[in-house]
Short mmCIF file of N, CA and C in Angstrom, two decimals:
data_model
loop_
_atom_site.label_atom_id
_atom_site.label_comp_id
_atom_site.label_asym_id
_atom_site.label_seq_id
_atom_site.Cartn_x
_atom_site.Cartn_y
_atom_site.Cartn_z
N MET A 1143 13.63 7.44 4.37
CA MET A 1143 12.39 6.28 3.81
C MET A 1143 13.78 6.50 2.15
N THR A 1144 14.11 4.73 2.02
CA THR A 1144 14.58 5.17 0.58
C THR A 1144 13.73 4.56 -0.32
N ALA A 1145 12.85 5.21 -1.76
CA ALA A 1145 11.89 4.75 -1.83
C ALA A 1145 12.92 3.83 -3.51
N PRO A 1146 12.45 2.80 -3.98
CA PRO A 1146 12.73 2.18 -5.26
C PRO A 1146 13.20 3.34 -6.23
N SER A 1147 13.70 2.78 -7.04
CA SER A 1147 14.06 3.35 -8.21
C SER A 1147 13.20 3.46 -9.39
N THR A 1148 12.87 4.61 -9.92
CA THR A 1148 11.77 4.92 -11.02
C THR A 1148 12.45 4.53 -11.95
N TYR A 1149 13.43 4.24 -12.44
CA TYR A 1149 14.00 4.15 -13.66
C TYR A 1149 13.23 3.67 -14.66
N GLY A 1150 13.30 3.94 -15.63
CA GLY A 1150 12.77 3.08 -16.90
C GLY A 1150 11.18 2.55 -16.91
N LEU A 1151 10.30 3.36 -15.19
CA LEU A 1151 9.41 3.55 -15.51
C LEU A 1151 8.27 4.69 -16.01
N SER A 1152 7.04 4.02 -16.53
CA SER A 1152 5.89 5.00 -17.52
C SER A 1152 5.74 5.60 -16.54
N THR A 1153 5.11 7.10 -16.86
CA THR A 1153 4.88 7.97 -15.78
C THR A 1153 3.94 8.20 -15.19
N GLN A 1154 2.96 6.95 -15.54
CA GLN A 1154 1.95 6.83 -14.46
C GLN A 1154 2.49 6.14 -13.33
N ALA A 1155 3.32 5.38 -13.89
CA ALA A 1155 3.83 4.23 -12.68
C ALA A 1155 5.11 5.49 -11.73
N ARG A 1156 5.27 6.07 -12.35
CA ARG A 1156 6.93 7.03 -11.46
C ARG A 1156 5.35 7.61 -10.73
N ASN A 1157 4.45 8.31 -10.98
CA ASN A 1157 3.29 9.16 -10.56
C ASN A 1157 2.86 8.18 -9.44
N LEU A 1158 2.69 7.15 -9.91
CA LEU A 1158 1.78 6.39 -8.65
C LEU A 1158 3.28 6.07 -7.05
N GLN A 1159 4.17 5.86 -7.38
CA GLN A 1159 5.55 5.65 -6.48
C GLN A 1159 5.87 6.96 -6.18
N TRP A 1160 5.61 8.29 -6.46
CA TRP A 1160 5.53 9.68 -5.92
C TRP A 1160 4.19 9.78 -4.98
N LEU A 1161 2.89 9.25 -5.07
CA LEU A 1161 2.21 9.71 -4.62
C LEU A 1161 1.92 8.44 -3.09
N LEU A 1162 3.01 7.42 -3.27
CA LEU A 1162 2.90 6.44 -2.82
C LEU A 1162 4.28 7.21 -1.64
N THR A 1163 5.33 7.79 -2.02
CA THR A 1163 6.53 8.31 -1.14
C THR A 1163 5.66 9.78 -0.53
N ASP A 1164 4.66 10.53 -0.80
CA ASP A 1164 4.60 11.54 -0.10
C ASP A 1164 3.15 10.92 1.11
N LEU A 1165 2.47 9.78 0.91
CA LEU A 1165 1.99 9.89 1.63
C LEU A 1165 3.03 8.87 3.06
N VAL A 1166 3.44 8.29 2.89
CA VAL A 1166 4.22 7.83 3.75
C VAL A 1166 5.45 9.27 4.50
N GLU A 1167 5.73 10.23 3.86
CA GLU A 1167 6.38 11.43 4.51
C GLU A 1167 5.83 12.38 4.46
N GLU A 1168 5.34 13.11 4.27
CA GLU A 1168 4.17 13.86 4.95
C GLU A 1168 3.23 13.62 5.62
N VAL A 1169 2.39 12.06 6.34
CA VAL A 1169 1.06 12.01 6.81
C VAL A 1169 2.24 11.11 8.09
N PRO A 1170 1.84 11.86 9.18
CA PRO A 1170 2.73 11.87 11.01
C PRO A 1170 2.31 10.28 11.33
N GLY A 1171 3.37 9.66 11.39
CA GLY A 1171 2.51 8.36 12.63
C GLY A 1171 2.73 7.32 11.02
N VAL A 1172 2.59 7.46 9.90
CA VAL A 1172 2.68 5.87 8.83
C VAL A 1172 4.25 5.54 8.76
N ASN A 1173 4.27 4.36 8.82
CA ASN A 1173 5.20 4.07 9.21
C ASN A 1173 6.01 2.92 7.29
N SER A 1174 4.81 2.09 7.30
CA SER A 1174 4.93 1.80 5.88
C SER A 1174 4.08 1.49 5.34
N VAL A 1175 3.81 1.54 3.53
CA VAL A 1175 2.24 1.71 3.12
C VAL A 1175 2.67 0.89 1.71
N ALA A 1176 1.65 -0.19 1.41
CA ALA A 1176 1.75 -0.96 0.28
C ALA A 1176 0.98 -1.29 -0.68
N VAL A 1177 0.66 -1.47 -1.87
CA VAL A 1177 -0.46 -1.38 -2.51
C VAL A 1177 -0.56 -3.41 -3.68
N VAL A 1178 -1.57 -3.34 -3.07
CA VAL A 1178 -1.72 -5.12 -3.13
C VAL A 1178 -2.51 -4.80 -4.81
N SER A 1179 -2.00 -6.12 -5.68
CA SER A 1179 -3.29 -6.09 -6.53
C SER A 1179 -4.40 -6.81 -6.41
N SER A 1180 -4.99 -7.57 -6.64
CA SER A 1180 -6.27 -7.89 -6.47
C SER A 1180 -5.90 -9.68 -5.85
N ASP A 1181 -5.23 -9.69 -6.55
CA ASP A 1181 -4.33 -11.23 -6.80
C ASP A 1181 -3.46 -11.61 -5.80
N GLY A 1182 -3.34 -10.22 -5.20
CA GLY A 1182 -2.63 -10.65 -3.48
C GLY A 1182 -1.21 -10.47 -3.78
N LEU A 1183 -0.67 -10.07 -5.23
CA LEU A 1183 0.65 -9.65 -5.43
C LEU A 1183 1.02 -7.67 -4.92
N LEU A 1184 1.99 -7.97 -4.66
CA LEU A 1184 2.51 -6.70 -4.34
C LEU A 1184 3.12 -5.57 -5.15
N LEU A 1185 2.45 -4.48 -5.58
CA LEU A 1185 2.39 -3.78 -6.93
C LEU A 1185 3.51 -2.64 -6.14
N LEU A 1186 3.53 -1.86 -5.29
CA LEU A 1186 3.84 -0.65 -4.93
C LEU A 1186 4.10 -0.84 -3.17
N SER A 1187 5.07 -0.62 -2.90
CA SER A 1187 6.08 -0.55 -1.39
C SER A 1187 6.59 0.60 -1.25
N SER A 1188 6.72 1.08 0.18
CA SER A 1188 7.09 2.48 0.54
C SER A 1188 8.78 2.12 0.85
N ASP A 1189 9.26 1.17 1.19
CA ASP A 1189 10.28 0.76 1.46
C ASP A 1189 10.39 -1.02 1.15
N PRO A 1190 11.05 -1.95 -0.06
CA PRO A 1190 10.28 -2.98 0.42
C PRO A 1190 11.87 -3.96 1.02
N GLY A 1191 12.76 -3.36 1.44
CA GLY A 1191 13.43 -3.94 1.85
C GLY A 1191 14.17 -3.92 3.29
N ALA A 1192 12.81 -2.33 3.71
CA ALA A 1192 13.57 -2.46 5.36
C ALA A 1192 12.06 -2.75 6.17
N GLU A 1193 12.26 -2.52 7.47
CA GLU A 1193 11.52 -2.95 8.91
C GLU A 1193 11.18 -1.52 8.77
N SER A 1194 9.32 -1.55 9.72
CA SER A 1194 9.33 -0.17 9.87
C SER A 1194 10.58 0.57 10.96
N SER A 1195 10.65 -0.18 11.62
CA SER A 1195 12.03 0.52 13.14
C SER A 1195 13.23 1.51 11.90
N GLY A 1196 13.72 1.02 10.64
CA GLY A 1196 14.81 1.57 9.97
C GLY A 1196 15.61 0.37 9.69
N GLY A 1197 15.56 -0.53 10.83
CA GLY A 1197 16.99 -1.69 10.61
C GLY A 1197 16.29 -2.58 9.38
N PRO A 1198 17.60 -3.44 9.51
CA PRO A 1198 17.33 -4.55 8.19
C PRO A 1198 16.36 -5.60 8.74
N ARG A 1199 15.65 -6.12 7.63
CA ARG A 1199 14.60 -7.49 7.78
C ARG A 1199 15.43 -9.06 7.76
N THR A 1200 15.41 -9.95 8.58
CA THR A 1200 16.30 -11.00 7.64
C THR A 1200 14.71 -12.20 7.75
N LYS A 1201 13.89 -12.20 7.67
CA LYS A 1201 13.54 -13.02 7.46
C LYS A 1201 11.83 -12.81 6.60
N GLY A 1202 11.80 -13.31 5.22
CA GLY A 1202 10.12 -12.63 3.87
C GLY A 1202 11.48 -12.41 3.33
N PRO A 1203 10.49 -12.80 1.78
CA PRO A 1203 11.65 -12.29 0.41
C PRO A 1203 11.57 -10.78 0.64
N ARG A 1204 10.82 -10.08 1.32
CA ARG A 1204 10.62 -8.69 0.61
C ARG A 1204 10.51 -7.79 2.60
N GLY A 1205 10.82 -8.44 3.53
CA GLY A 1205 10.77 -7.85 4.65
C GLY A 1205 9.64 -7.30 5.10
N ALA A 1206 9.36 -6.32 5.44
CA ALA A 1206 8.31 -5.82 6.43
C ALA A 1206 7.34 -5.62 4.93
N SER A 1207 7.58 -4.90 3.80
CA SER A 1207 6.43 -4.90 2.62
C SER A 1207 5.61 -6.17 2.35
N ALA A 1208 6.60 -7.35 2.17
CA ALA A 1208 5.96 -8.79 1.90
C ALA A 1208 5.33 -8.59 2.94
N ASP A 1209 5.81 -8.49 4.09
CA ASP A 1209 4.57 -8.88 5.53
C ASP A 1209 3.54 -8.16 5.13
N LEU A 1210 2.78 -6.82 5.00
CA LEU A 1210 2.46 -5.97 5.33
C LEU A 1210 1.36 -6.13 3.74
N ALA A 1211 2.02 -6.67 2.81
CA ALA A 1211 1.10 -7.43 1.24
C ALA A 1211 0.19 -8.10 1.72
N THR A 1212 1.49 -9.36 2.30
CA THR A 1212 0.42 -10.62 2.81
C THR A 1212 -1.22 -9.91 3.90
N ILE A 1213 -0.77 -9.35 4.80
CA ILE A 1213 -1.24 -9.17 5.84
C ILE A 1213 -2.76 -8.46 5.09
N VAL A 1214 -2.73 -6.97 4.31
CA VAL A 1214 -2.73 -6.54 3.78
C VAL A 1214 -4.14 -7.70 2.90
N SER A 1215 -3.76 -8.26 2.00
CA SER A 1215 -4.48 -9.21 1.26
C SER A 1215 -5.16 -10.32 2.02
N GLY A 1216 -5.24 -10.73 3.30
CA GLY A 1216 -5.41 -11.38 3.76
C GLY A 1216 -6.42 -10.55 4.50
N LEU A 1217 -6.81 -9.70 5.23
CA LEU A 1217 -7.58 -8.62 5.63
C LEU A 1217 -8.77 -8.63 4.47
N GLY A 1218 -8.18 -8.05 3.26
CA GLY A 1218 -9.37 -7.76 2.57
C GLY A 1218 -9.65 -8.76 1.94
N SER A 1219 -9.39 -10.43 2.15
CA SER A 1219 -9.99 -11.54 1.81
C SER A 1219 -11.08 -11.18 2.66
N LEU A 1220 -10.83 -11.78 4.09
CA LEU A 1220 -11.56 -12.02 5.27
C LEU A 1220 -13.05 -10.82 5.12
N THR A 1221 -13.01 -9.23 5.33
CA THR A 1221 -14.04 -8.71 4.89
C THR A 1221 -14.50 -8.70 4.04
N THR A 1222 -14.12 -8.96 2.53
CA THR A 1222 -14.65 -9.24 1.50
C THR A 1222 -15.54 -10.62 2.03
N GLY A 1223 -14.91 -11.62 2.69
CA GLY A 1223 -15.84 -12.90 2.94
C GLY A 1223 -16.86 -12.26 3.90
N ALA A 1224 -16.33 -11.71 4.79
CA ALA A 1224 -17.74 -11.67 5.95
C ALA A 1224 -18.64 -10.56 5.38
N ALA A 1225 -18.55 -9.68 4.63
CA ALA A 1225 -19.73 -8.36 3.75
C ALA A 1225 -20.18 -9.38 3.19
N ALA A 1226 -19.89 -10.81 2.58
CA ALA A 1226 -20.71 -11.12 1.78
C ALA A 1226 -21.40 -12.31 2.58
N LEU A 1227 -21.45 -12.57 3.88
CA LEU A 1227 -22.27 -13.47 4.43
C LEU A 1227 -23.21 -12.29 5.12
N MET A 1228 -22.55 -11.29 5.34
CA MET A 1228 -23.91 -10.44 5.82
C MET A 1228 -24.72 -9.50 4.74
N ASP A 1229 -24.37 -9.70 3.69
CA ASP A 1229 -25.23 -8.77 3.00
C ASP A 1229 -24.67 -7.49 3.22
N GLY A 1230 -23.93 -6.94 3.53
CA GLY A 1230 -23.51 -5.72 3.78
C GLY A 1230 -22.42 -4.64 2.57
N GLY A 1231 -22.75 -5.49 0.87
CA GLY A 1231 -22.21 -4.46 0.36
C GLY A 1231 -20.18 -4.76 -0.15
N THR A 1232 -20.38 -3.47 -0.75
CA THR A 1232 -18.77 -3.78 -0.66
C THR A 1232 -17.72 -2.88 0.07
N VAL A 1233 -16.57 -3.42 0.40
CA VAL A 1233 -15.53 -3.82 1.58
C VAL A 1233 -15.19 -2.16 1.22
N LYS A 1234 -15.48 -0.84 1.68
CA LYS A 1234 -14.90 -0.08 1.34
C LYS A 1234 -13.25 0.72 2.58
N GLN A 1235 -13.20 0.37 3.49
CA GLN A 1235 -12.01 0.57 4.30
C GLN A 1235 -12.22 -0.75 5.47
N THR A 1236 -10.91 -0.26 5.86
CA THR A 1236 -10.92 -1.78 7.02
C THR A 1236 -9.55 -1.31 8.31
N MET A 1237 -10.04 -1.24 9.35
CA MET A 1237 -8.90 -0.51 10.75
C MET A 1237 -9.01 -1.62 11.51
N VAL A 1238 -8.20 -1.94 11.87
CA VAL A 1238 -7.03 -2.76 13.30
C VAL A 1238 -5.67 -1.97 14.16
N ALA A 1239 -6.66 -1.60 14.85
CA ALA A 1239 -6.19 -1.05 16.29
C ALA A 1239 -4.94 -2.27 16.85
N MET A 1240 -4.23 -1.65 17.18
CA MET A 1240 -3.13 -2.89 17.98
C MET A 1240 -2.58 -2.11 19.24
N GLU A 1241 -2.30 -2.40 20.16
CA GLU A 1241 -1.58 -2.07 21.31
C GLU A 1241 -0.20 -0.92 20.82
N HIS A 1242 0.42 -1.82 19.42
CA HIS A 1242 1.56 -0.95 19.50
C HIS A 1242 1.68 -0.68 17.74
N GLY A 1243 0.57 -0.34 17.65
CA GLY A 1243 0.22 0.33 15.89
C GLY A 1243 -1.19 -0.07 15.08
N SER A 1244 -1.05 0.47 13.81
CA SER A 1244 -2.88 0.33 14.35
C SER A 1244 -1.81 -0.51 12.25
N VAL A 1245 -3.36 -1.10 11.28
CA VAL A 1245 -3.08 -0.91 10.08
C VAL A 1245 -4.44 -0.94 9.09
N PHE A 1246 -4.52 -0.31 8.26
CA PHE A 1246 -5.60 0.57 7.90
C PHE A 1246 -5.70 -0.20 6.23
N VAL A 1247 -7.11 -0.90 5.38
CA VAL A 1247 -7.16 -1.11 4.56
C VAL A 1247 -8.09 -0.58 3.75
N MET A 1248 -7.91 0.56 2.40
CA MET A 1248 -8.69 0.67 1.53
C MET A 1248 -8.91 -0.04 0.26
N ALA A 1249 -10.04 0.12 -0.09
CA ALA A 1249 -10.13 -0.74 -1.68
C ALA A 1249 -10.19 0.77 -2.29
N ILE A 1250 -9.37 -0.36 -3.78
CA ILE A 1250 -8.88 0.82 -4.80
C ILE A 1250 -10.11 0.42 -5.60
N SER A 1251 -10.35 1.01 -6.98
CA SER A 1251 -11.36 0.72 -7.78
C SER A 1251 -11.17 -0.25 -8.74
N ASP A 1252 -10.26 -0.31 -9.24
CA ASP A 1252 -9.79 -1.61 -9.54
C ASP A 1252 -9.75 -3.28 -8.74
N GLY A 1253 -9.87 -3.30 -7.31
CA GLY A 1253 -9.93 -4.47 -6.68
C GLY A 1253 -8.69 -4.48 -6.88
N SER A 1254 -7.80 -3.64 -6.22
CA SER A 1254 -6.52 -3.60 -5.81
C SER A 1254 -6.58 -3.34 -4.50
N LEU A 1255 -5.59 -2.91 -3.56
CA LEU A 1255 -5.67 -2.50 -2.48
C LEU A 1255 -4.84 -2.06 -1.66
N LEU A 1256 -4.95 -0.89 -0.79
CA LEU A 1256 -3.99 -0.07 -0.29
C LEU A 1256 -3.97 -0.02 1.38
N GLY A 1257 -2.36 -0.62 1.26
CA GLY A 1257 -3.17 -0.52 2.76
C GLY A 1257 -1.75 -0.38 3.49
N VAL A 1258 -1.30 0.41 5.06
CA VAL A 1258 -1.11 1.64 5.55
C VAL A 1258 -0.56 0.76 7.10
N HIS A 1259 0.34 0.99 7.28
CA HIS A 1259 0.71 0.35 9.02
C HIS A 1259 1.32 1.68 9.58
N ALA A 1260 0.73 1.76 10.81
CA ALA A 1260 0.85 3.31 11.33
C ALA A 1260 1.51 2.81 12.37
N ALA A 1261 1.99 4.03 13.18
CA ALA A 1261 2.85 4.08 15.04
C ALA A 1261 0.83 3.98 15.90
N PRO A 1262 1.01 3.25 16.84
CA PRO A 1262 -0.37 3.48 17.94
C PRO A 1262 -1.40 4.65 17.95
N ASP A 1263 0.17 6.19 17.77
CA ASP A 1263 -0.45 7.23 18.07
C ASP A 1263 -0.60 8.03 17.13
N CYS A 1264 -1.22 7.18 15.93
CA CYS A 1264 -1.26 8.46 14.84
C CYS A 1264 -2.55 8.39 14.62
N ASP A 1265 -3.10 9.58 14.17
CA ASP A 1265 -4.42 10.15 13.88
C ASP A 1265 -5.25 9.85 13.04
N MET A 1266 -6.14 8.58 13.40
CA MET A 1266 -6.97 8.04 12.40
C MET A 1266 -7.45 8.26 11.38
N GLY A 1267 -8.06 9.62 11.57
CA GLY A 1267 -8.68 10.08 10.40
C GLY A 1267 -7.61 10.88 9.98
N VAL A 1268 -6.72 11.31 10.40
CA VAL A 1268 -5.81 11.79 9.04
C VAL A 1268 -5.04 10.51 7.91
N VAL A 1269 -4.69 9.63 8.68
CA VAL A 1269 -4.61 8.81 8.51
C VAL A 1269 -5.14 8.22 6.91
N ALA A 1270 -6.97 7.90 7.41
CA ALA A 1270 -7.72 7.58 6.44
C ALA A 1270 -8.05 8.43 5.87
N TYR A 1271 -8.11 10.10 5.69
CA TYR A 1271 -8.19 10.84 4.95
C TYR A 1271 -7.04 10.30 3.30
N HIS A 1272 -6.29 11.12 3.86
CA HIS A 1272 -5.07 10.54 3.06
C HIS A 1272 -4.89 9.56 2.73
N MET A 1273 -5.15 8.40 3.02
CA MET A 1273 -5.65 7.38 2.34
C MET A 1273 -6.96 7.10 0.88
N ALA A 1274 -7.52 7.78 1.14
CA ALA A 1274 -8.72 8.40 0.74
C ALA A 1274 -8.12 9.83 -0.76
N LEU A 1275 -7.34 10.10 -0.30
CA LEU A 1275 -6.94 10.91 -1.71
C LEU A 1275 -5.93 9.71 -2.21
N PHE A 1276 -4.85 9.23 -1.73
CA PHE A 1276 -4.26 7.81 -2.77
C PHE A 1276 -5.34 7.55 -3.66
N VAL A 1277 -6.38 7.14 -3.10
CA VAL A 1277 -6.80 5.99 -3.48
C VAL A 1277 -7.47 6.73 -4.56
N GLY A 1278 -8.38 7.81 -4.69
CA GLY A 1278 -9.01 9.16 -5.46
C GLY A 1278 -7.86 8.88 -6.56
N ARG A 1279 -6.63 9.27 -6.29
CA ARG A 1279 -6.10 10.11 -7.17
C ARG A 1279 -5.43 8.90 -7.89
N ALA A 1280 -4.83 7.59 -7.25
CA ALA A 1280 -4.53 6.53 -8.13
C ALA A 1280 -5.65 5.53 -9.01
N GLY A 1281 -6.39 5.81 -8.00
CA GLY A 1281 -8.14 4.56 -8.73
C GLY A 1281 -7.58 4.36 -10.17
N HIS A 1282 -7.70 5.55 -11.18
CA HIS A 1282 -8.24 5.31 -12.49
C HIS A 1282 -6.49 5.37 -13.10
N VAL A 1283 -5.50 5.24 -12.22
CA VAL A 1283 -4.68 5.14 -13.49
C VAL A 1283 -3.99 3.97 -13.14
N LEU A 1284 -4.29 3.12 -12.29
CA LEU A 1284 -4.17 1.45 -12.02
C LEU A 1284 -4.45 0.78 -12.92
N THR A 1285 -4.15 0.66 -14.51
CA THR A 1285 -4.61 0.01 -15.86
C THR A 1285 -3.82 -1.07 -15.44
N PRO A 1286 -4.94 -2.30 -16.20
CA PRO A 1286 -4.04 -3.18 -15.78
C PRO A 1286 -2.46 -3.17 -16.72
N GLU A 1287 -2.27 -2.75 -17.83
CA GLU A 1287 -0.91 -2.60 -18.47
C GLU A 1287 0.30 -1.70 -16.72
N VAL A 1288 -0.42 -1.29 -15.98
CA VAL A 1288 0.36 -0.14 -15.69
C VAL A 1288 0.81 -1.60 -14.18
N ARG A 1289 -0.32 -2.42 -13.59
CA ARG A 1289 -0.39 -3.38 -12.63
C ARG A 1289 1.14 -4.29 -12.98
N SER A 1290 0.98 -3.91 -14.64
CA SER A 1290 1.90 -5.61 -14.75
C SER A 1290 3.35 -5.02 -14.78
N GLU A 1291 3.40 -3.43 -14.97
CA GLU A 1291 4.45 -3.08 -15.29
C GLU A 1291 5.04 -2.94 -13.66
N LEU A 1292 4.28 -2.54 -12.72
CA LEU A 1292 4.31 -2.57 -11.61
C LEU A 1292 5.12 -4.10 -10.77
N ARG A 1293 4.18 -4.50 -10.84
CA ARG A 1293 5.46 -6.25 -10.53
C ARG A 1293 6.25 -6.70 -11.36
N GLN A 1294 5.88 -6.10 -12.24
CA GLN A 1294 7.57 -6.51 -13.01
C GLN A 1294 8.52 -5.71 -12.31
N SER A 1295 8.37 -4.41 -11.70
CA SER A 1295 9.40 -3.68 -11.15
C SER A 1295 9.14 -4.13 -9.74
N MET A 1296 8.90 -5.04 -9.31
CA MET A 1296 8.86 -4.84 -7.81
C MET A 1296 10.12 -6.68 -7.65
N GLU A 1297 9.29 -7.34 -8.46
CA GLU A 1297 10.15 -8.41 -8.81
C GLU A 1297 12.02 -8.30 -9.25
N LYS A 1298 12.13 -7.32 -9.91
CA LYS A 1298 13.60 -6.96 -9.98
C LYS A 1298 14.11 -6.22 -8.71
N THR A 1299 13.20 -6.20 -7.65
CA THR A 1299 13.65 -5.42 -6.57
C THR A 1299 14.12 -6.40 -5.73
N PRO A 1300 15.66 -5.87 -5.11
CA PRO A 1300 16.68 -6.93 -4.11
C PRO A 1300 15.79 -6.61 -3.33
#
């Protein structure tokens, strides 16, 4: 995995990028990770320019990360609406199991979402546990200032 450059970022933003990189590298079966703001913008990505299979992506503005961010944002919106219709309260996490992989979405305290695309043979409990650790560590750091800084850095990423 090639992490985006952290040059010029604040300590908080660099720590968030480190946590995200650690999630991808340390949890077996995790292909890619994205943090999306409450308004659907990609804030952090494990690999903004690569397909989860390692090859270059030809469609979409940022490849696999933009696709994952769109999916995470859409699932977050859909499940929040469903929870409201069912008087279910706040959505804490969503998981979609597919034949060739899984997508996990977990709420971060500020309304942002953490999304993970994982292999079909991943240990879902381990992935969810590490996502919860990320949310616990990142939730209080993701201030409006840091979100703005991360948005700007993602816009600069080629």
